[in-house]
Coordinates of C-alpha atoms in Angstrom, one line a residue:
M6 CA 0.0 0.0 0.0
A7 CA 2.0 2.9 -1.2
H8 CA 0.8 6.4 -0.6
V9 CA 0.4 8.6 -3.7
I10 CA 0.7 12.2 -4.9
E11 CA -1.3 12.8 -8.1
P12 CA -3.4 15.5 -9.8
A13 CA -7.0 15.7 -8.5
T14 CA -9.2 14.0 -11.1
S15 CA -12.5 15.7 -10.5
G16 CA -12.4 18.5 -8.0
R17 CA -15.0 16.8 -5.8
A18 CA -12.7 15.5 -3.0
K19 CA -12.3 17.5 0.2
C20 CA -9.1 17.7 2.1
R21 CA -9.2 15.7 5.4
G22 CA -6.8 18.3 6.9
C23 CA -8.5 21.6 6.3
G24 CA -11.9 20.6 5.0
R25 CA -11.7 22.7 1.8
K26 CA -12.1 21.2 -1.7
I27 CA -9.1 20.1 -3.7
P28 CA -9.5 21.7 -7.2
K29 CA -9.3 19.6 -10.3
D30 CA -5.8 19.0 -11.6
E31 CA -4.2 20.4 -8.4
P32 CA -1.8 18.0 -6.7
R33 CA -3.2 16.0 -3.8
F34 CA -1.7 13.5 -1.4
G35 CA -3.5 10.2 -0.9
E36 CA -2.8 8.3 2.3
R37 CA -3.8 4.7 1.8
F38 CA -4.7 2.2 4.5
P39 CA -6.6 -1.1 4.7
N40 CA -10.3 -0.6 4.3
P41 CA -11.9 -1.1 7.7
Y42 CA -15.3 -1.9 6.2
G43 CA -14.4 -4.5 3.5
E44 CA -11.6 -5.8 1.3
G45 CA -9.1 -3.6 -0.4
E46 CA -7.8 -0.3 0.7
A47 CA -9.2 3.2 1.4
T48 CA -7.6 6.5 0.6
L49 CA -7.7 9.8 2.5
W50 CA -7.0 12.9 0.3
F51 CA -5.1 15.9 1.5
H52 CA -3.7 19.1 0.0
P53 CA 0.1 18.4 0.1
S54 CA 0.7 21.2 2.6
C55 CA -2.1 20.0 4.9
A56 CA -0.5 16.5 4.8
A57 CA 2.9 18.0 5.7
Y58 CA 1.4 19.8 8.7
K59 CA -1.1 17.1 9.9
R60 CA 0.2 13.7 8.6
P61 CA 3.9 14.2 8.3
E62 CA 4.9 10.6 8.6
P63 CA 3.0 9.1 5.6
L64 CA 3.9 12.2 3.4
L65 CA 7.6 11.7 4.2
E66 CA 7.4 8.1 3.0
T67 CA 6.3 9.4 -0.4
L68 CA 8.5 12.5 -0.6
R69 CA 11.7 10.8 0.5
A70 CA 11.4 8.5 -2.5
D71 CA 11.0 11.5 -4.9
P72 CA 10.8 15.1 -3.6
T73 CA 10.3 16.4 -7.1
V74 CA 6.9 14.8 -7.4
V75 CA 5.4 18.2 -6.3
E76 CA 6.7 21.6 -7.1
N77 CA 7.5 22.6 -3.5
G78 CA 8.6 19.2 -2.4
A79 CA 11.7 20.4 -0.5
A80 CA 9.6 22.8 1.6
L81 CA 7.0 20.1 2.3
L82 CA 9.8 17.7 3.2
A83 CA 11.2 20.2 5.7
A84 CA 7.8 21.0 7.2
S85 CA 7.1 17.2 7.6
E86 CA 10.4 16.6 9.3
F87 CA 9.9 19.5 11.7
G88 CA 6.4 18.0 12.5
L89 CA 8.1 14.7 13.4
E90 CA 10.8 16.4 15.4
H91 CA 8.1 18.2 17.5
R92 CA 5.5 15.4 17.9
R93 CA 2.6 17.6 19.0
L94 CA 2.8 20.0 16.1
P95 CA 0.5 17.9 13.9
R96 CA -2.3 18.5 16.4
I97 CA -2.6 22.2 15.5
D98 CA -6.0 23.0 14.0
G99 CA -5.9 26.8 13.9
A100 CA -6.4 29.6 16.4
Q101 CA -9.2 31.7 17.6
R102 CA -10.4 34.0 20.4
S103 CA -12.2 32.1 23.1
P104 CA -16.0 32.7 22.7
T105 CA -16.5 31.7 26.4
G106 CA -14.4 31.3 29.5
R107 CA -15.3 27.6 30.0
A108 CA -12.5 25.7 28.1
R109 CA -9.4 24.5 30.0
C110 CA -5.9 24.6 28.6
R111 CA -4.5 21.1 27.9
C112 CA -1.1 22.4 29.0
C113 CA -1.5 24.3 32.2
R114 CA -5.1 23.2 33.0
D115 CA -6.2 26.8 33.8
L116 CA -9.4 28.2 32.3
I117 CA -9.0 30.1 29.0
A118 CA -10.6 33.5 29.6
K119 CA -13.2 34.8 27.2
D120 CA -11.6 36.7 24.2
D121 CA -8.1 35.3 25.0
W122 CA -6.3 33.7 22.1
R123 CA -6.3 29.9 22.0
I124 CA -4.9 27.2 19.7
A125 CA -7.3 24.4 18.7
L126 CA -6.1 20.9 18.9
V127 CA -7.1 17.7 17.1
F128 CA -6.0 14.1 17.3
F129 CA -5.9 11.7 14.3
D130 CA -7.7 8.5 15.3
E131 CA -9.3 5.8 13.2
A132 CA -8.8 7.7 9.9
R133 CA -10.3 11.0 11.1
F134 CA -9.4 14.1 13.1
Q135 CA -11.1 14.3 16.5
P136 CA -11.3 17.7 18.3
S137 CA -9.3 17.5 21.5
G138 CA -9.4 20.8 23.2
F139 CA -7.3 24.0 23.3
I140 CA -4.2 25.6 24.7
H141 CA -3.5 29.2 25.7
A142 CA -1.3 30.9 23.1
P143 CA 1.4 31.7 25.8
C144 CA 1.5 27.9 26.7
A145 CA 2.4 27.0 23.0
G146 CA 6.2 26.9 23.6
D147 CA 5.8 24.5 26.5
Y148 CA 3.2 22.3 24.9
F149 CA 4.7 22.0 21.4
G150 CA 8.4 22.3 22.3
T151 CA 8.8 25.2 19.8
T152 CA 7.4 28.7 19.2
D153 CA 7.8 28.4 15.4
L154 CA 4.2 27.5 14.6
I155 CA 2.6 30.6 13.1
E156 CA 2.7 29.3 9.6
R157 CA 0.7 26.2 10.7
V158 CA -1.8 28.4 12.5
R159 CA -2.1 30.7 9.4
H160 CA -2.7 27.7 7.2
F161 CA -5.6 26.3 9.3
S162 CA -7.0 29.8 10.2
P163 CA -7.0 31.6 6.8
E164 CA -9.6 34.1 8.1
L165 CA -7.1 35.7 10.5
E166 CA -5.8 39.1 9.4
P167 CA -2.1 39.9 9.5
R168 CA -2.5 42.1 12.6
E169 CA -4.2 39.3 14.4
L170 CA -1.4 36.9 13.5
E171 CA 1.2 39.4 14.7
A172 CA -0.6 39.7 18.1
L173 CA -0.9 35.9 18.3
Q174 CA 2.8 35.5 17.4
A175 CA 3.8 38.0 20.1
L176 CA 1.8 35.9 22.7
I177 CA 3.3 32.7 21.5
A178 CA 6.9 34.1 21.6
D179 CA 6.6 35.3 25.2

């Protein structure tokens, strides 16, 4: 069962990482695994950048064989390796301001106050991403082992404006 990078054939598939459609003829990464409901195999489709951020290990298997299979293969390879080096980075699912003060930080266990920045987390389990809580932005360095994560946050929170990303980066770097 080899994973695959190929052009999208129809434009109907949605990326399992970000939930957005993969346009026709754009490169997509297919993670293959045994079909849990029958014979054969099943494939999960990702944008290559989403796979680098959320499924680094299977993407690395494919890119190490031939990094030129996608146009930005070297950058995807580096992002995937960084995700493996910091094992919690693939859990990032974007950032937002807390709408209530009821969520607890998975790092320090304190409540995340209303309107404070928080980073959403997901776990990959049984071929799907399961929501798994939040962390305070200032706890990011302790939780992830690095403060170099704003590109991942930007990727999964495209609605954030540059000034919001700067404010979030300042909190993460503290």
